[in-house]
């Protein structure tokens, strides 16, 4: 059952639907990770998706639907599959072979989802595949140097594009206070990006910060 036709904060192709009496974000597509469905709609679980959490928290992602997306850290395709449901060409970079197999399965019914078994820290290895001038970079990588990954991949981003980054404090340094880690990552980002908005994702993901930025 449709709860609403969406809102200005949601991109076209993302709506709120009721699943078992609970209103949730949803996209149209084949299920990927056992999520509830309602006809062609599949629930988007913000507890398993940093971008889903950013949308639930009404961050100004700038997503409208139909964008060309570079997704860094696609893992098994939980979020990348939702993105490909409403976006345009979606290049999904994942380094680990095991989750990449699941990502390939998610792509079978999604002609706009292009899995790349590559390391997001080495954008030169997929520069021959990913088109320049992408509208959005979505980054969710579990590694040290998350700001550096975003800066290195900014080569693909259009001048008016957006970076949607989920900073994982524990991946940077498990011994430090997350607030200090967030501050350092933002400071490093500012050498190549203007940070437009930040918000802690604690309601859905512990020790994570959502960041919306645009290239300088």
GROMACS .gro file of C-alpha atoms in nm:
model
  216
    1UNK     CA    1   0.000   0.000   0.000
    2UNK     CA    2   0.137   0.342  -0.091
    3UNK     CA    3   0.161   0.576   0.206
    4UNK     CA    4   0.258   0.885   0.007
    5UNK     CA    5   0.381   0.987  -0.334
    6UNK     CA    6   0.715   1.086  -0.192
    7UNK     CA    7   0.841   1.426  -0.080
    8UNK     CA    8   1.088   1.687  -0.204
    9UNK     CA    9   1.361   1.514  -0.003
   10UNK     CA   10   1.320   1.185  -0.193
   11UNK     CA   11   1.442   1.117  -0.547
   12UNK     CA   12   1.197   1.004  -0.814
   13UNK     CA   13   1.165   0.629  -0.792
   14UNK     CA   14   1.187   0.624  -0.411
   15UNK     CA   15   0.856   0.625  -0.225
   16UNK     CA   16   0.724   0.551   0.120
   17UNK     CA   17   0.516   0.234   0.141
   18UNK     CA   18   0.364   0.038   0.428
   19UNK     CA   19   0.515  -0.305   0.492
   20UNK     CA   20   0.342  -0.502   0.767
   21UNK     CA   21   0.189  -0.178   0.892
   22UNK     CA   22   0.521   0.011   0.908
   23UNK     CA   23   0.597   0.301   0.674
   24UNK     CA   24   0.932   0.254   0.502
   25UNK     CA   25   1.130   0.377   0.206
   26UNK     CA   26   1.098   0.157  -0.100
   27UNK     CA   27   1.224   0.119  -0.456
   28UNK     CA   28   1.099  -0.088  -0.749
   29UNK     CA   29   1.309  -0.396  -0.820
   30UNK     CA   30   1.377  -0.761  -0.748
   31UNK     CA   31   1.455  -0.832  -0.380
   32UNK     CA   32   1.823  -0.877  -0.295
   33UNK     CA   33   1.869  -0.938   0.077
   34UNK     CA   34   1.541  -1.083   0.201
   35UNK     CA   35   1.371  -0.745   0.238
   36UNK     CA   36   0.988  -0.728   0.249
   37UNK     CA   37   0.809  -0.663  -0.078
   38UNK     CA   38   0.474  -0.520  -0.182
   39UNK     CA   39   0.412  -0.602  -0.546
   40UNK     CA   40   0.702  -0.449  -0.742
   41UNK     CA   41   0.819  -0.245  -0.441
   42UNK     CA   42   1.094  -0.358  -0.203
   43UNK     CA   43   1.158  -0.210   0.139
   44UNK     CA   44   1.484  -0.017   0.185
   45UNK     CA   45   1.628  -0.101   0.525
   46UNK     CA   46   1.816   0.201   0.668
   47UNK     CA   47   1.975  -0.024   0.931
   48UNK     CA   48   2.156  -0.203   0.648
   49UNK     CA   49   2.216   0.099   0.426
   50UNK     CA   50   2.402   0.421   0.511
   51UNK     CA   51   2.245   0.602   0.216
   52UNK     CA   52   1.903   0.476   0.323
   53UNK     CA   53   1.973   0.620   0.668
   54UNK     CA   54   2.073   0.955   0.515
   55UNK     CA   55   1.743   0.965   0.325
   56UNK     CA   56   1.544   0.865   0.634
   57UNK     CA   57   1.712   1.148   0.823
   58UNK     CA   58   1.614   1.386   0.540
   59UNK     CA   59   1.966   1.494   0.458
   60UNK     CA   60   1.985   1.714   0.148
   61UNK     CA   61   2.145   1.451  -0.077
   62UNK     CA   62   2.042   1.631  -0.394
   63UNK     CA   63   1.931   1.301  -0.545
   64UNK     CA   64   1.649   1.343  -0.794
   65UNK     CA   65   1.648   1.010  -0.979
   66UNK     CA   66   1.816   0.918  -1.306
   67UNK     CA   67   2.165   1.029  -1.201
   68UNK     CA   68   2.486   0.861  -1.313
   69UNK     CA   69   2.639   0.717  -0.997
   70UNK     CA   70   2.978   0.586  -0.893
   71UNK     CA   71   2.926   0.366  -0.588
   72UNK     CA   72   3.242   0.294  -0.386
   73UNK     CA   73   3.227   0.000  -0.147
   74UNK     CA   74   2.925  -0.174  -0.297
   75UNK     CA   75   2.980  -0.498  -0.100
   76UNK     CA   76   2.704  -0.749  -0.181
   77UNK     CA   77   2.481  -0.487  -0.339
   78UNK     CA   78   2.238  -0.409  -0.057
   79UNK     CA   79   2.240  -0.033  -0.120
   80UNK     CA   80   2.381  -0.032  -0.473
   81UNK     CA   81   2.082  -0.234  -0.590
   82UNK     CA   82   1.840   0.024  -0.447
   83UNK     CA   83   2.039   0.302  -0.613
   84UNK     CA   84   2.028   0.124  -0.949
   85UNK     CA   85   1.649   0.089  -0.908
   86UNK     CA   86   1.601   0.467  -0.931
   87UNK     CA   87   1.926   0.608  -1.074
   88UNK     CA   88   2.082   0.593  -1.418
   89UNK     CA   89   2.406   0.403  -1.488
   90UNK     CA   90   2.545   0.287  -1.154
   91UNK     CA   91   2.910   0.179  -1.143
   92UNK     CA   92   2.953  -0.036  -0.832
   93UNK     CA   93   3.311  -0.083  -0.712
   94UNK     CA   94   3.386  -0.369  -0.472
   95UNK     CA   95   3.727  -0.516  -0.389
   96UNK     CA   96   3.636  -0.838  -0.203
   97UNK     CA   97   3.555  -1.136  -0.425
   98UNK     CA   98   3.293  -1.301  -0.201
   99UNK     CA   99   3.049  -1.006  -0.171
  100UNK     CA  100   3.119  -0.922  -0.535
  101UNK     CA  101   2.956  -1.254  -0.633
  102UNK     CA  102   2.637  -1.143  -0.459
  103UNK     CA  103   2.670  -0.804  -0.629
  104UNK     CA  104   2.683  -0.979  -0.966
  105UNK     CA  105   2.360  -1.162  -0.881
  106UNK     CA  106   2.189  -0.835  -0.788
  107UNK     CA  107   2.298  -0.693  -1.123
  108UNK     CA  108   2.145  -0.974  -1.328
  109UNK     CA  109   1.800  -0.811  -1.323
  110UNK     CA  110   1.936  -0.454  -1.326
  111UNK     CA  111   2.076  -0.350  -1.663
  112UNK     CA  112   2.188  -0.013  -1.520
  113UNK     CA  113   2.406  -0.173  -1.248
  114UNK     CA  114   2.767  -0.236  -1.352
  115UNK     CA  115   2.973  -0.431  -1.094
  116UNK     CA  116   3.348  -0.366  -1.095
  117UNK     CA  117   3.581  -0.596  -0.899
  118UNK     CA  118   3.825  -0.318  -0.819
  119UNK     CA  119   3.985  -0.136  -0.525
  120UNK     CA  120   3.829   0.207  -0.458
  121UNK     CA  121   4.172   0.324  -0.338
  122UNK     CA  122   4.304   0.275  -0.693
  123UNK     CA  123   4.068   0.464  -0.926
  124UNK     CA  124   4.318   0.444  -1.210
  125UNK     CA  125   4.228   0.074  -1.241
  126UNK     CA  126   3.871   0.152  -1.346
  127UNK     CA  127   3.918   0.493  -1.507
  128UNK     CA  128   3.886   0.328  -1.850
  129UNK     CA  129   3.536   0.204  -1.760
  130UNK     CA  130   3.375   0.477  -1.551
  131UNK     CA  131   3.267   0.778  -1.754
  132UNK     CA  132   3.381   1.122  -1.645
  133UNK     CA  133   3.128   1.371  -1.521
  134UNK     CA  134   2.926   1.138  -1.297
  135UNK     CA  135   2.652   1.312  -1.103
  136UNK     CA  136   2.699   1.141  -0.768
  137UNK     CA  137   2.964   0.948  -0.580
  138UNK     CA  138   2.823   0.732  -0.302
  139UNK     CA  139   3.103   0.612  -0.073
  140UNK     CA  140   3.075   0.345   0.196
  141UNK     CA  141   3.419   0.188   0.234
  142UNK     CA  142   3.558   0.020   0.544
  143UNK     CA  143   3.918   0.133   0.528
  144UNK     CA  144   4.161   0.387   0.665
  145UNK     CA  145   4.197   0.698   0.458
  146UNK     CA  146   3.831   0.744   0.367
  147UNK     CA  147   3.883   1.113   0.284
  148UNK     CA  148   4.172   1.019   0.056
  149UNK     CA  149   3.949   0.771  -0.129
  150UNK     CA  150   3.690   1.044  -0.185
  151UNK     CA  151   3.956   1.289  -0.304
  152UNK     CA  152   4.118   1.041  -0.542
  153UNK     CA  153   3.780   0.955  -0.697
  154UNK     CA  154   3.674   1.317  -0.737
  155UNK     CA  155   3.830   1.299  -1.086
  156UNK     CA  156   3.511   1.128  -1.201
  157UNK     CA  157   3.269   1.381  -1.053
  158UNK     CA  158   3.096   1.655  -1.251
  159UNK     CA  159   3.165   2.013  -1.145
  160UNK     CA  160   2.814   2.036  -0.999
  161UNK     CA  161   2.813   1.677  -0.869
  162UNK     CA  162   2.770   1.550  -0.515
  163UNK     CA  163   2.964   1.328  -0.280
  164UNK     CA  164   2.746   1.127  -0.040
  165UNK     CA  165   2.990   0.983   0.210
  166UNK     CA  166   2.937   0.758   0.510
  167UNK     CA  167   3.240   0.798   0.737
  168UNK     CA  168   3.312   0.489   0.947
  169UNK     CA  169   3.503   0.607   1.252
  170UNK     CA  170   3.607   0.258   1.364
  171UNK     CA  171   3.758   0.183   1.024
  172UNK     CA  172   3.980   0.490   1.053
  173UNK     CA  173   4.099   0.426   1.407
  174UNK     CA  174   3.919   0.202   1.655
  175UNK     CA  175   4.107   0.358   1.949
  176UNK     CA  176   4.006   0.721   1.891
  177UNK     CA  177   3.695   0.913   1.982
  178UNK     CA  178   3.462   0.905   1.678
  179UNK     CA  179   3.401   1.281   1.701
  180UNK     CA  180   3.775   1.345   1.659
  181UNK     CA  181   3.789   1.107   1.363
  182UNK     CA  182   3.495   1.282   1.197
  183UNK     CA  183   3.663   1.619   1.243
  184UNK     CA  184   3.987   1.496   1.086
  185UNK     CA  185   3.810   1.337   0.788
  186UNK     CA  186   3.611   1.655   0.723
  187UNK     CA  187   3.926   1.867   0.746
  188UNK     CA  188   4.105   1.650   0.490
  189UNK     CA  189   3.803   1.645   0.261
  190UNK     CA  190   3.800   2.024   0.247
  191UNK     CA  191   4.113   2.026   0.033
  192UNK     CA  192   3.897   1.914  -0.258
  193UNK     CA  193   3.534   1.940  -0.148
  194UNK     CA  194   3.301   2.192   0.006
  195UNK     CA  195   3.112   2.016   0.285
  196UNK     CA  196   2.746   2.112   0.263
  197UNK     CA  197   2.593   1.903   0.541
  198UNK     CA  198   2.691   1.649   0.803
  199UNK     CA  199   2.478   1.439   1.031
  200UNK     CA  200   2.547   1.153   1.268
  201UNK     CA  201   2.379   0.830   1.163
  202UNK     CA  202   2.357   0.697   1.520
  203UNK     CA  203   1.986   0.616   1.494
  204UNK     CA  204   2.079   0.348   1.240
  205UNK     CA  205   2.458   0.300   1.243
  206UNK     CA  206   2.686   0.347   1.543
  207UNK     CA  207   2.994   0.565   1.500
  208UNK     CA  208   2.904   0.678   1.147
  209UNK     CA  209   2.875   1.028   1.002
  210UNK     CA  210   2.682   1.113   0.687
  211UNK     CA  211   2.845   1.382   0.473
  212UNK     CA  212   2.710   1.568   0.171
  213UNK     CA  213   2.975   1.760  -0.024
  214UNK     CA  214   3.046   1.907  -0.367
  215UNK     CA  215   3.376   1.949  -0.548
  216UNK     CA  216   3.563   2.278  -0.514
   0.00000   0.00000   0.00000
